[in-house]
Short mmCIF file of C-alpha atoms and ligand atoms in Angstrom, two decimals:
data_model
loop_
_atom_site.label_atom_id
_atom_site.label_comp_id
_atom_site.label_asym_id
_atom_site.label_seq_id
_atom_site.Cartn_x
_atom_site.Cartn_y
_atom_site.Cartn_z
CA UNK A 10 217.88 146.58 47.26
CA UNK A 11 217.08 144.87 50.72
CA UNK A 12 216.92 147.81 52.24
CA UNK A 13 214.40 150.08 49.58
CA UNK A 14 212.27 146.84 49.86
CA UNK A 15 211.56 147.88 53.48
CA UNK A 16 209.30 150.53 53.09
CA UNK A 17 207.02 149.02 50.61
CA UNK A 18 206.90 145.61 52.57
CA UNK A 19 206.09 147.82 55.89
CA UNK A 20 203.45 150.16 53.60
CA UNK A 21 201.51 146.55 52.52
CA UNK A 22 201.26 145.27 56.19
CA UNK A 23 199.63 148.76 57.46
CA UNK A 24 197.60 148.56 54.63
CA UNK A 25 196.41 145.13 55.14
CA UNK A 26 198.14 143.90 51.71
CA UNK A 27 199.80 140.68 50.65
CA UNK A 28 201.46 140.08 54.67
CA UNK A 29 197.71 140.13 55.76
CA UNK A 30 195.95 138.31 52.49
CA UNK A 31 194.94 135.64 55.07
CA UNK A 32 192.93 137.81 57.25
CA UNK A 33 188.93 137.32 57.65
CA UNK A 34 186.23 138.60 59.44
CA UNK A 35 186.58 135.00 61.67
CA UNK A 36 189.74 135.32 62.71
CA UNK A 37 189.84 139.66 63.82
CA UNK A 38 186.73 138.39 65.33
CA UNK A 39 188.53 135.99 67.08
CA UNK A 40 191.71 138.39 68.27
CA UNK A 41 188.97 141.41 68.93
CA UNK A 42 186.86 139.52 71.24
CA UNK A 43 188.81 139.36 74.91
CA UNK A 44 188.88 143.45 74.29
CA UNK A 45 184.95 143.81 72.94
CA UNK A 46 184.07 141.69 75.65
CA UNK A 47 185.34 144.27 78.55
CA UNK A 48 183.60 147.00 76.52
CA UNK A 49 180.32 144.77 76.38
CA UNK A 50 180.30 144.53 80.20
CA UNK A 51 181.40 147.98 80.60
CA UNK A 52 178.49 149.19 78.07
CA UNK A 53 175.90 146.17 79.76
CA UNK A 54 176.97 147.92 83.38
CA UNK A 55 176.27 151.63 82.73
CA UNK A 56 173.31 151.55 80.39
CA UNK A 57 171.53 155.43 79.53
CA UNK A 58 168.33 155.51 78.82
CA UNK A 59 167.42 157.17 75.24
CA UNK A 60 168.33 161.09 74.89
CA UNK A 61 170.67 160.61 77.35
CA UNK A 62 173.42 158.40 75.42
CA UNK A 63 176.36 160.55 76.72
CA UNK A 64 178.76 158.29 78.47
CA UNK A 65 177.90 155.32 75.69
CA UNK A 66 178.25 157.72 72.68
CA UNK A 67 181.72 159.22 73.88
CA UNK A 68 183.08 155.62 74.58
CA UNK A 69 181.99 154.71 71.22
CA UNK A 70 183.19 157.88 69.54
CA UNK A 71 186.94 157.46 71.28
CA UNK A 72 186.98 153.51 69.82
CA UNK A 73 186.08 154.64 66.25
CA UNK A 74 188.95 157.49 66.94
CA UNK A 75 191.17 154.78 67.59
CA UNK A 76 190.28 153.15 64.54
CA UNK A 77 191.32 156.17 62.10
CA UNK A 78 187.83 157.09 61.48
CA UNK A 79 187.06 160.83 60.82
CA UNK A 80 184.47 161.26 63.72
CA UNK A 81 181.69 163.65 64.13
CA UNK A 82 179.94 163.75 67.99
CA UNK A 83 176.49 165.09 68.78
CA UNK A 84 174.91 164.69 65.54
CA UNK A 85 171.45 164.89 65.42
CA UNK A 86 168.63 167.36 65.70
CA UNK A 87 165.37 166.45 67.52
CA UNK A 88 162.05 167.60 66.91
CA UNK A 89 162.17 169.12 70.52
CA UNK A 90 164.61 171.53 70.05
CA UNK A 91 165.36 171.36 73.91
CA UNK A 92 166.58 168.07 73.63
CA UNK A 93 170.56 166.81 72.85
CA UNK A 94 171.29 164.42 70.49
CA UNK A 95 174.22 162.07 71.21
CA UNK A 96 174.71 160.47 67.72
CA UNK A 97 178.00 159.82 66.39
CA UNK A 98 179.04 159.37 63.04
CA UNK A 99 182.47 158.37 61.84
CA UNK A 100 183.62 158.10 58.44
CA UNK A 101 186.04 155.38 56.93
CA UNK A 102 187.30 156.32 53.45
CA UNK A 103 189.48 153.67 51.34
CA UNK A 104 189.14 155.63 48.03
CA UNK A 105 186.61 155.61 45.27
CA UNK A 106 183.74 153.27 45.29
CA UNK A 107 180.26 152.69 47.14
CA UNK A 108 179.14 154.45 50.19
CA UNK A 109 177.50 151.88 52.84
CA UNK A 110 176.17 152.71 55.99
CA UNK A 111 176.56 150.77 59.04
CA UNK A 112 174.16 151.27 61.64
CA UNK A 113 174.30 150.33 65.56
CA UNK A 114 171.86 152.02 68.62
CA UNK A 115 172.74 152.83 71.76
CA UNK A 116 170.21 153.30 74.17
CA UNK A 117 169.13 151.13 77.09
CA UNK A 118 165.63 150.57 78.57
CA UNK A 119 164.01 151.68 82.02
CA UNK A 120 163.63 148.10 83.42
CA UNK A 121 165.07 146.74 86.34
CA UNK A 122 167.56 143.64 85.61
CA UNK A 123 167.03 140.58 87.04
CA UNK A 124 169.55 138.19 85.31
CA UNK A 125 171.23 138.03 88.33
CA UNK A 126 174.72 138.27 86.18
CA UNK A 127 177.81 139.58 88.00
CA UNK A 128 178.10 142.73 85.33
CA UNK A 129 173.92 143.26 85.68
CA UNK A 130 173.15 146.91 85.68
CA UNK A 131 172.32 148.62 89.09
CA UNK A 132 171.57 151.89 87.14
CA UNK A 133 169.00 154.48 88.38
CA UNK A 134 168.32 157.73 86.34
CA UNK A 135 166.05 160.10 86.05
CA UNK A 136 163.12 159.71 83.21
CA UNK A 137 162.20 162.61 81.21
CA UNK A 138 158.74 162.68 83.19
CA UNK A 139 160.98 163.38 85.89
CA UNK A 140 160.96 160.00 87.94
CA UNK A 141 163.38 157.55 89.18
CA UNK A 142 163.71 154.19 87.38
CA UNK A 143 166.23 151.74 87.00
CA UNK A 144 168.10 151.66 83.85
CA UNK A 145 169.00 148.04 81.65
CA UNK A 146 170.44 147.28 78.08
CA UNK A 147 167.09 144.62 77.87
CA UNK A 148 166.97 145.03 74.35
CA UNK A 149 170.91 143.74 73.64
CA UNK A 150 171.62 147.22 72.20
CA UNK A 151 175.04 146.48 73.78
CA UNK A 152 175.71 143.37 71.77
CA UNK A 153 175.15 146.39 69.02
CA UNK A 154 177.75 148.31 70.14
CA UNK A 155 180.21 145.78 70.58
CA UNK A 156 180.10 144.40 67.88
CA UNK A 157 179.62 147.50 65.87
CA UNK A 158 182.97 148.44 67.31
CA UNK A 159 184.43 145.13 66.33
CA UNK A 160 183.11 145.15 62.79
CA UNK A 161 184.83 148.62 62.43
CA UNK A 162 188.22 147.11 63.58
CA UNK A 163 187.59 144.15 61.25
CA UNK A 164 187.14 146.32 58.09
CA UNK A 165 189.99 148.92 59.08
CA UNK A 166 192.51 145.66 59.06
CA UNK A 167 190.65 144.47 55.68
CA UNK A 168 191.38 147.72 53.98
CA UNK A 169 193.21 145.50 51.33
CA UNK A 170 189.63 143.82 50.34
CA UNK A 171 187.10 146.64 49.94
CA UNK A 172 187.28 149.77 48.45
CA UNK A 173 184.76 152.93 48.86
CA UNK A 174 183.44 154.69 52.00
CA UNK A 175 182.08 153.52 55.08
CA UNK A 176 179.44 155.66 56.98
CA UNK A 177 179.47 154.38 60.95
CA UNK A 178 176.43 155.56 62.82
CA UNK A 179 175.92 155.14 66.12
CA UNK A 180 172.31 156.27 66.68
CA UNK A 181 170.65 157.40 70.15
CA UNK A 182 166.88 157.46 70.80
CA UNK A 183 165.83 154.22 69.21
CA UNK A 184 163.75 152.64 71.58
CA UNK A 185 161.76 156.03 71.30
CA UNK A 186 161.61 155.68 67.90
CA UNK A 187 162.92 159.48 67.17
CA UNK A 188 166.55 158.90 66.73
CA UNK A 189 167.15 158.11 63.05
CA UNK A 190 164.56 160.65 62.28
CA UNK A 191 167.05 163.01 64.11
CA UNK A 192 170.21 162.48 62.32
CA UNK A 193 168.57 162.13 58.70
CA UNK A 194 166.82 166.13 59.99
CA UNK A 195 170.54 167.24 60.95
CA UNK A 196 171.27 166.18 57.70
CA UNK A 197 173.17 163.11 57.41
CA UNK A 198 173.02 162.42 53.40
CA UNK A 199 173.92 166.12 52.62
CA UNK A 200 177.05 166.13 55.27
CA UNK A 201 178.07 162.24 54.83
CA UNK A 202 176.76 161.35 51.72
CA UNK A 203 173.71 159.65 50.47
CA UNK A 204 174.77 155.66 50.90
CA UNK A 205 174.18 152.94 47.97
CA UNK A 206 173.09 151.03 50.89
CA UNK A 207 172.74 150.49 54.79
CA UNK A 208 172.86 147.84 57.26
CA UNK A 209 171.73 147.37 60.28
CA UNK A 210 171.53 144.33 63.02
CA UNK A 211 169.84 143.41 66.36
CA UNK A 212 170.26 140.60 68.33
CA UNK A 213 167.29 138.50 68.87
CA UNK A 214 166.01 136.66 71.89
CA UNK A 215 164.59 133.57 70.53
CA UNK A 216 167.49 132.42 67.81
CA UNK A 217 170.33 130.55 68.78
CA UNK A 218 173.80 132.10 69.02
CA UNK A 219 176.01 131.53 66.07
CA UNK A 220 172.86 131.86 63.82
CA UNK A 221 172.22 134.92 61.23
CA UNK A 222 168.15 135.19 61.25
CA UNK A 223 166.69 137.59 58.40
CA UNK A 224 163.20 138.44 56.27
CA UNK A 225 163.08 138.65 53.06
CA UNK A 226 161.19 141.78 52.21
CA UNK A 227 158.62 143.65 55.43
CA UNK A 228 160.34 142.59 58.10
CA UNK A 229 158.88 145.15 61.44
CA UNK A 230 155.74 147.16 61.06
CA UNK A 231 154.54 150.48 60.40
CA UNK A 232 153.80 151.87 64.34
CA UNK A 233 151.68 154.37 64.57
CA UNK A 234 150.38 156.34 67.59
CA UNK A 235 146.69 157.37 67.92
CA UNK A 236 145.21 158.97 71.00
CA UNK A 237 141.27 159.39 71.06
CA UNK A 238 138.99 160.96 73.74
CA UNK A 239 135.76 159.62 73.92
CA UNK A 240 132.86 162.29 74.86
CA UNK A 241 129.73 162.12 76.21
CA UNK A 242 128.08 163.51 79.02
CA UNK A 243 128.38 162.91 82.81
CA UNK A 244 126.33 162.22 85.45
CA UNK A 245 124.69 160.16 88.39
CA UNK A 246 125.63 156.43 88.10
CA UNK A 247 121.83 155.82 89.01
CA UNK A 248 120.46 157.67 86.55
CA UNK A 249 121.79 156.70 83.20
CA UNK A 250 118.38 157.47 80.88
CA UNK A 251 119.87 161.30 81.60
CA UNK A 252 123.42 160.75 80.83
CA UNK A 253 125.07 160.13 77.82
CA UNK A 254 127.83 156.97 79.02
CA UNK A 255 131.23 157.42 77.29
CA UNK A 256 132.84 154.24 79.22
CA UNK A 257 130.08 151.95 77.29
CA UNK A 258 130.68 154.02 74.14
CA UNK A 259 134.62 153.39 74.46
CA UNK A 260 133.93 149.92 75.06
CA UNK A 261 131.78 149.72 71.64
CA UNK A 262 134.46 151.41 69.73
CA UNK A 263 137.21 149.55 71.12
CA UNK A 264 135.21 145.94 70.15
CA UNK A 265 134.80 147.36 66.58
CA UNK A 266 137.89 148.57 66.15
CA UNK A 267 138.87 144.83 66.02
CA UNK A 268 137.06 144.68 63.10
CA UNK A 269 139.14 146.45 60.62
CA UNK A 270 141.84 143.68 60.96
CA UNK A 271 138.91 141.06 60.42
CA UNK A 272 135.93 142.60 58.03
CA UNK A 273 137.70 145.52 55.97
CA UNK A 274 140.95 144.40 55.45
CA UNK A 275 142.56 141.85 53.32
CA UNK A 276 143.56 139.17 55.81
CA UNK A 277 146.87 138.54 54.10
CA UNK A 278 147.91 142.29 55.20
CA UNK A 279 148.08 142.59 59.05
CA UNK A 280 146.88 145.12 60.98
CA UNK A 281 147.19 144.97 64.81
CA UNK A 282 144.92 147.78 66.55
CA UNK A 283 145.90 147.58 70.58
CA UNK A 284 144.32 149.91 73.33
CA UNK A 285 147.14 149.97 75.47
CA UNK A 286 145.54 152.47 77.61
CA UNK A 287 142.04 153.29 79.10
CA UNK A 288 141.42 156.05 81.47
CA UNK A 289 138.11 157.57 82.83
CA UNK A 290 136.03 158.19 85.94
CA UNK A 291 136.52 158.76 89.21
CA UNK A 292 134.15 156.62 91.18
CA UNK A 293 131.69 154.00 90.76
CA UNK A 294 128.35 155.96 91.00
CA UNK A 295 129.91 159.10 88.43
CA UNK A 296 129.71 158.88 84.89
CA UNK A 297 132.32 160.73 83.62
CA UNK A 298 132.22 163.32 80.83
CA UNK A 299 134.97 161.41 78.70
CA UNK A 300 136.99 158.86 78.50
CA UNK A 301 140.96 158.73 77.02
CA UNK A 302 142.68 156.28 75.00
CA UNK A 303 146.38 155.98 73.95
CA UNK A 304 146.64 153.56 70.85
CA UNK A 305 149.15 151.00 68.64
CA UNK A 306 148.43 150.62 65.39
CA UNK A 307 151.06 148.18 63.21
CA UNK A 308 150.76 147.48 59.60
CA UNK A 309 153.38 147.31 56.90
CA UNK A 310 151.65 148.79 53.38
CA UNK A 311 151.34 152.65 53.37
CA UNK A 312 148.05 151.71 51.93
CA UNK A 313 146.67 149.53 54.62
CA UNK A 314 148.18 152.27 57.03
CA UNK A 315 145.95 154.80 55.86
CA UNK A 316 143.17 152.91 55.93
CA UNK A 317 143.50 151.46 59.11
CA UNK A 318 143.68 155.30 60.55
CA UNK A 319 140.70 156.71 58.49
CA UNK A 320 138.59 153.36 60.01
CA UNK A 321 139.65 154.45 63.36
CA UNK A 322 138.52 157.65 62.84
CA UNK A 323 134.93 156.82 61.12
CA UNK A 324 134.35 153.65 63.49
CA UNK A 325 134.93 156.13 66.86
CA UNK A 326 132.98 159.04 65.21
CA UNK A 327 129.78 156.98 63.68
CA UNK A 328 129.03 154.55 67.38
CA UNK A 329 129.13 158.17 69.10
CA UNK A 330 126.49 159.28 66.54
CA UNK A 331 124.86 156.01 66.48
CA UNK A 332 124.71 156.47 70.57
CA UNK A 333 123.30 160.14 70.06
CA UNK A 334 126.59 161.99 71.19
CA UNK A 335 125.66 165.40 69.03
CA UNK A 336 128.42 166.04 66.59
CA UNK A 337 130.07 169.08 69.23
CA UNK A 338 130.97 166.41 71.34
CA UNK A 339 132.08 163.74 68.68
CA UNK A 340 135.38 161.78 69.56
CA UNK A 341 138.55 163.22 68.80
CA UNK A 342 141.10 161.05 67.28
CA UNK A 343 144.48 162.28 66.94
CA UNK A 344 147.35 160.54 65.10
CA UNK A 345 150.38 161.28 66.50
CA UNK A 346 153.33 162.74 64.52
CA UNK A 347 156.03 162.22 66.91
CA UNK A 348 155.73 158.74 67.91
CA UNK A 349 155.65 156.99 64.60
CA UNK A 350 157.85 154.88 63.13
CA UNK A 351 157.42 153.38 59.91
CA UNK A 352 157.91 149.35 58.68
CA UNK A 353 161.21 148.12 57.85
CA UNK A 354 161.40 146.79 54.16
CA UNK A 355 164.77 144.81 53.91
CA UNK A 356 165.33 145.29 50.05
CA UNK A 357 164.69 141.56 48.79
CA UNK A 358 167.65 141.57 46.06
CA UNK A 359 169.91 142.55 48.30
CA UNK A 360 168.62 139.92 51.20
CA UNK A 361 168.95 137.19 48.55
CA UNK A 362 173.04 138.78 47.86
CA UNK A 363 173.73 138.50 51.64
CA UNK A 364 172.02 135.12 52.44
CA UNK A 365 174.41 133.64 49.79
CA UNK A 366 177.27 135.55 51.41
CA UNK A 367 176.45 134.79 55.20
CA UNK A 368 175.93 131.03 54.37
CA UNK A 369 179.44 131.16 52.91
CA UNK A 370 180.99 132.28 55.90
CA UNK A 371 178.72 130.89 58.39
CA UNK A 372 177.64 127.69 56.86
CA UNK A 373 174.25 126.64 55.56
CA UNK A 374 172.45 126.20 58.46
CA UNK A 375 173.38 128.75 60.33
CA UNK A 376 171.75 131.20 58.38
CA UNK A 377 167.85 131.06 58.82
CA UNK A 378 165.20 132.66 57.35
CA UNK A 379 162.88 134.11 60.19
CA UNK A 380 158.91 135.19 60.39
CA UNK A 381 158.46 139.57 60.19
CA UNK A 382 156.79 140.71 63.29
CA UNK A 383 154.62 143.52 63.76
CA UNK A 384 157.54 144.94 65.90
CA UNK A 385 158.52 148.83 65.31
CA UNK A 386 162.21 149.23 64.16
CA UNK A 387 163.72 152.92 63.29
CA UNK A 388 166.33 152.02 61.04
CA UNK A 389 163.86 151.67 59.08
CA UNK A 390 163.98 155.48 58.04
CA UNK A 391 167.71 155.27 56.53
CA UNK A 392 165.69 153.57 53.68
CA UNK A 393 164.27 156.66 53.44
CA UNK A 394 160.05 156.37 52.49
CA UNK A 395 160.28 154.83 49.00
CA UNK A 396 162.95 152.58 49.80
CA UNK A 397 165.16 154.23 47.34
CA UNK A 398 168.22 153.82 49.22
CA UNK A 399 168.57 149.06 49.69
CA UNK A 400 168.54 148.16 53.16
CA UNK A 401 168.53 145.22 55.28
CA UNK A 402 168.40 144.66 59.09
CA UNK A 403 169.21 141.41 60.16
CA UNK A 404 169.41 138.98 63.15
CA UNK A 405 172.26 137.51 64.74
CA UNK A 406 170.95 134.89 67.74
CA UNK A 407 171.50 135.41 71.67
CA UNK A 408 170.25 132.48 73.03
CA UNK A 409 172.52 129.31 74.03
CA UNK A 410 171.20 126.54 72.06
CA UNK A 411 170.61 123.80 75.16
CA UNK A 412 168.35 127.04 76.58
CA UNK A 413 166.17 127.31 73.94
CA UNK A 414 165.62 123.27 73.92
CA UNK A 415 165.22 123.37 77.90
CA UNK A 416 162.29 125.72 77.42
CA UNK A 417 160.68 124.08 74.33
CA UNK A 418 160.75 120.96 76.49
CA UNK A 419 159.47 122.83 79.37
CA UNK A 420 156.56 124.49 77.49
CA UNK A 421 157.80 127.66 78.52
CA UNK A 422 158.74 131.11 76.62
CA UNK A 423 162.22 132.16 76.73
CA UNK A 424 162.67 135.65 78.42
CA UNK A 425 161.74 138.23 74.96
CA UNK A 426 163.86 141.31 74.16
CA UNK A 427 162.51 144.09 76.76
CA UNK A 428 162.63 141.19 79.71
CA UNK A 429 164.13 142.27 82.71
CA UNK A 430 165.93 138.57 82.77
CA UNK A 431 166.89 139.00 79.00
CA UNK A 432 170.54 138.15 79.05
CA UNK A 433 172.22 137.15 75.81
CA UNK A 434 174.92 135.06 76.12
CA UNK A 435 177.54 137.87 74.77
CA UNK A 436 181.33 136.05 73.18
CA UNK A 437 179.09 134.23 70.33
CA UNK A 438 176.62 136.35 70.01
CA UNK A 439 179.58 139.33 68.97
CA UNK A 440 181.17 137.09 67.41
CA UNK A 441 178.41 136.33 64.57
CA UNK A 442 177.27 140.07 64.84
CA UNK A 443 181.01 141.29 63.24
CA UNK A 444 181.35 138.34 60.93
CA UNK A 445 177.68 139.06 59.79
CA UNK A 446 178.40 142.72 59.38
CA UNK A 447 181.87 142.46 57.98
CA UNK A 448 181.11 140.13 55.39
CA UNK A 449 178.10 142.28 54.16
CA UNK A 450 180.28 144.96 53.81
CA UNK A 451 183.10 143.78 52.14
CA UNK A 452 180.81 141.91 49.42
CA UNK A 453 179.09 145.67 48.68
CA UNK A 454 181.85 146.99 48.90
CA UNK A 455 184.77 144.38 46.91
CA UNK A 456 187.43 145.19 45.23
ZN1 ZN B 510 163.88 147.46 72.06
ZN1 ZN B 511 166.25 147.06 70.15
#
């Protein structure tokens, strides 16, 4: 009797059954950290900038191995079909239920670290324009990773609680905004199936550690890129009655292109129009021919999207004609259909289910609710473009507490996401990204 009992009790304990009942998110958190937090420092030391995810994606890929996950390496396709896509997708199935999707980047930055920290990255590679730069994880896609890895432990040990399949995906190219757009082309729903939902997470440089941050509803913006050349003609700086100026025309444009946030729009729906770049002339006394522009635009309605980008167009096109510029040499305005990204809706039923479940686990107040930004975020396209499919990206903090008072006190901004001193402080930060994670999943997901 003793002895057939064997089996069965052995059977429960690899399946996380009765012998494991007591085990939660918290506690494998607790026994996974020492190990995520050599992989953070490995992953923080050798970051890849995005395309080139190979070392990062094959570490990542060999941990979800580990973790009886059916993997599948460079997934993706890219628009450029010279490019390689490093995205990894692993598969956790625990019989019939939901499909969920569980989202972490990979890619690093091409900033040079100054945190000064004994793991900072000393990382020069090559940009695609061909250039050295140094290399650093300043936007805490490494706290992704870790504790993407860890949350993948955590639900492989909490078989016994959840039922359904898990979709991992590791995604490359997100700070270039192409990369989700590249595994949902290479056909991620049709090969891995179409989740009931998907989660993502990024750590965020102004909320304290041990804190889940999240927005109900638009939570990053619509980015969309618009390049416009302005045209007129060139000349003699001395002579401008002859000349037709296209630096004083850009500058009119640019000034009333402020005004479709102000004057057009509903001032309850943001728009943010930015000229990030200006280019034209050679000299002081030349007028040139033209003059180039390279363009943000951020909004969250489709709506106010396209009008934003028709007022571009008619405001640019109407001061040239206004200015006498015949209509042969009218600005062109392109919109850009590989650098767009579009605005992150976290599904507002399903923001209200996990705020209730992350202030279970976490406790009341550490779960905040935190201001959208006009940011660009790509998982954004799992949601696919009528939000069919419920999503939610959420916060976990990076900041040490006593920092963030230090600099409040101090008047002074705390080094953003993207800041070459950016340096999350990484054991609590992991720690609340798993527990965050895990517990979403296992309430879509219960048994
Ligand atoms: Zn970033
Ligand atoms: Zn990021």
């Amino acid at each position: 009797m003793k002895i057939r009992l064997l089996p069965v009790l052995l059977s429960s304990i690899l399946s996380g059954g009765f012998a494991f009942a007591q085990q939660t998110p918290q506690r494998i958190a607790d026994a996974e950290l020492p190990s995520l937090l050599t992989i953070y420092r490995d992953v923080h030391s050798h970051p890849e900038l995005s395309g080139h995810e190979e070392r990062t994606a094959a570490l990542v890929a060999k941990e979800l191995k580990a973790a009886d996950c059916e993997v599948t390496e460079h997934f993706g396709t890219y628009d450029d079909p010279k490019l390689k896509a490093y995205g990894v997708i692993a598969v956790m199935k625990n019989g019939d239920g939901p499909t969920v999707l569980v989202r972490t980047d990979m890619d690093a930055l091409p900033v040079e670290e100054e945190t000064g920290l004994p793991y900072a990255s000393k990382v020069v590679a090559k940009s695609d324009e061909g250039k050295d730069v140094h290399v650093m994880h300043a936007c805490g896609h490494d706290t992704h990773i870790a504790a993407f890895i860890g949350t993948v432990r955590a639900l492989a040990k909490l078989k016994g609680q959840w039922r359904g399949t898990i979709v991992f995906v590791a995604q490359p190219a997100e700070e270039i905004g192409t990369g989700a757009r590249a595994l949902l082309k290479d056909g991620l729903y049709d090969r891995f199936g179409k989740p009931n939902a998907a989660l993502g997470f990024h750590d965020k440089a102004d909320l304290q550690t041990g804190h889940i941050g999240v927005t109900e509803g638009y939570t990053s913006a619509n980015v969309d890129s618009v390049d416009v050349t302005v045209r007129g003609v060139g000349g003699h700086g001395a002579y401008p009655h002859k000349i037709k100026d296209p630096i004083v025309l850009a500058a009119e444009i640019i000034n009333a292109w402020q005004t479709i946030a102000s004057r057009e729009n509903n001032p309850l729906d943001p728009i943010v129009v930015t000229v990030g770049s200006i280019h034209g002339g050679t000299k002081r006394n030349i007028i040139p021919d033209e003059v180039k522009m390279q363009l943000t635009v951020r909004t969250y309605k489709k709506e106010v999207r396209d009008k934003a980008l028709a007022a571009i167009d008619r405001i640019a096109r109407e001061i040239a004609a206004a200015a006498g510029i015949p209509p042969e040499r009218a600005p062109i305005v392109t919109v850009r259909k590989d650098e767009v990204c579009p605005a992150m809706y976290n599904d507002p039923e399903l923001t209200k289910r996990l705020v209730g479940v992350w202030k279970k686990t976490l406790g009341d107040d550490n779960v905040e609710i935190v201001d959208p930004t006009m940011g660009g975020e790509d998982f954004s396209e799992y949601g696919l473009p009528d939000h069919s499919i419920p999503a939610v990206n959420f916060h976990f903090g990076a900041v040490d507490p006593a920092k963030i008072d230090e600099y409040k006190k101090e008047g002074k901004e705390l080094p953003s996401l993207h800041s070459s001193k950016f340096a999350p402080v990484p054991e609590p930060t992991i720690r609340v990204g798993i527990i965050g994670m895990t517990s979403a999943v296992l309430e879509l997901m219960k048994k």
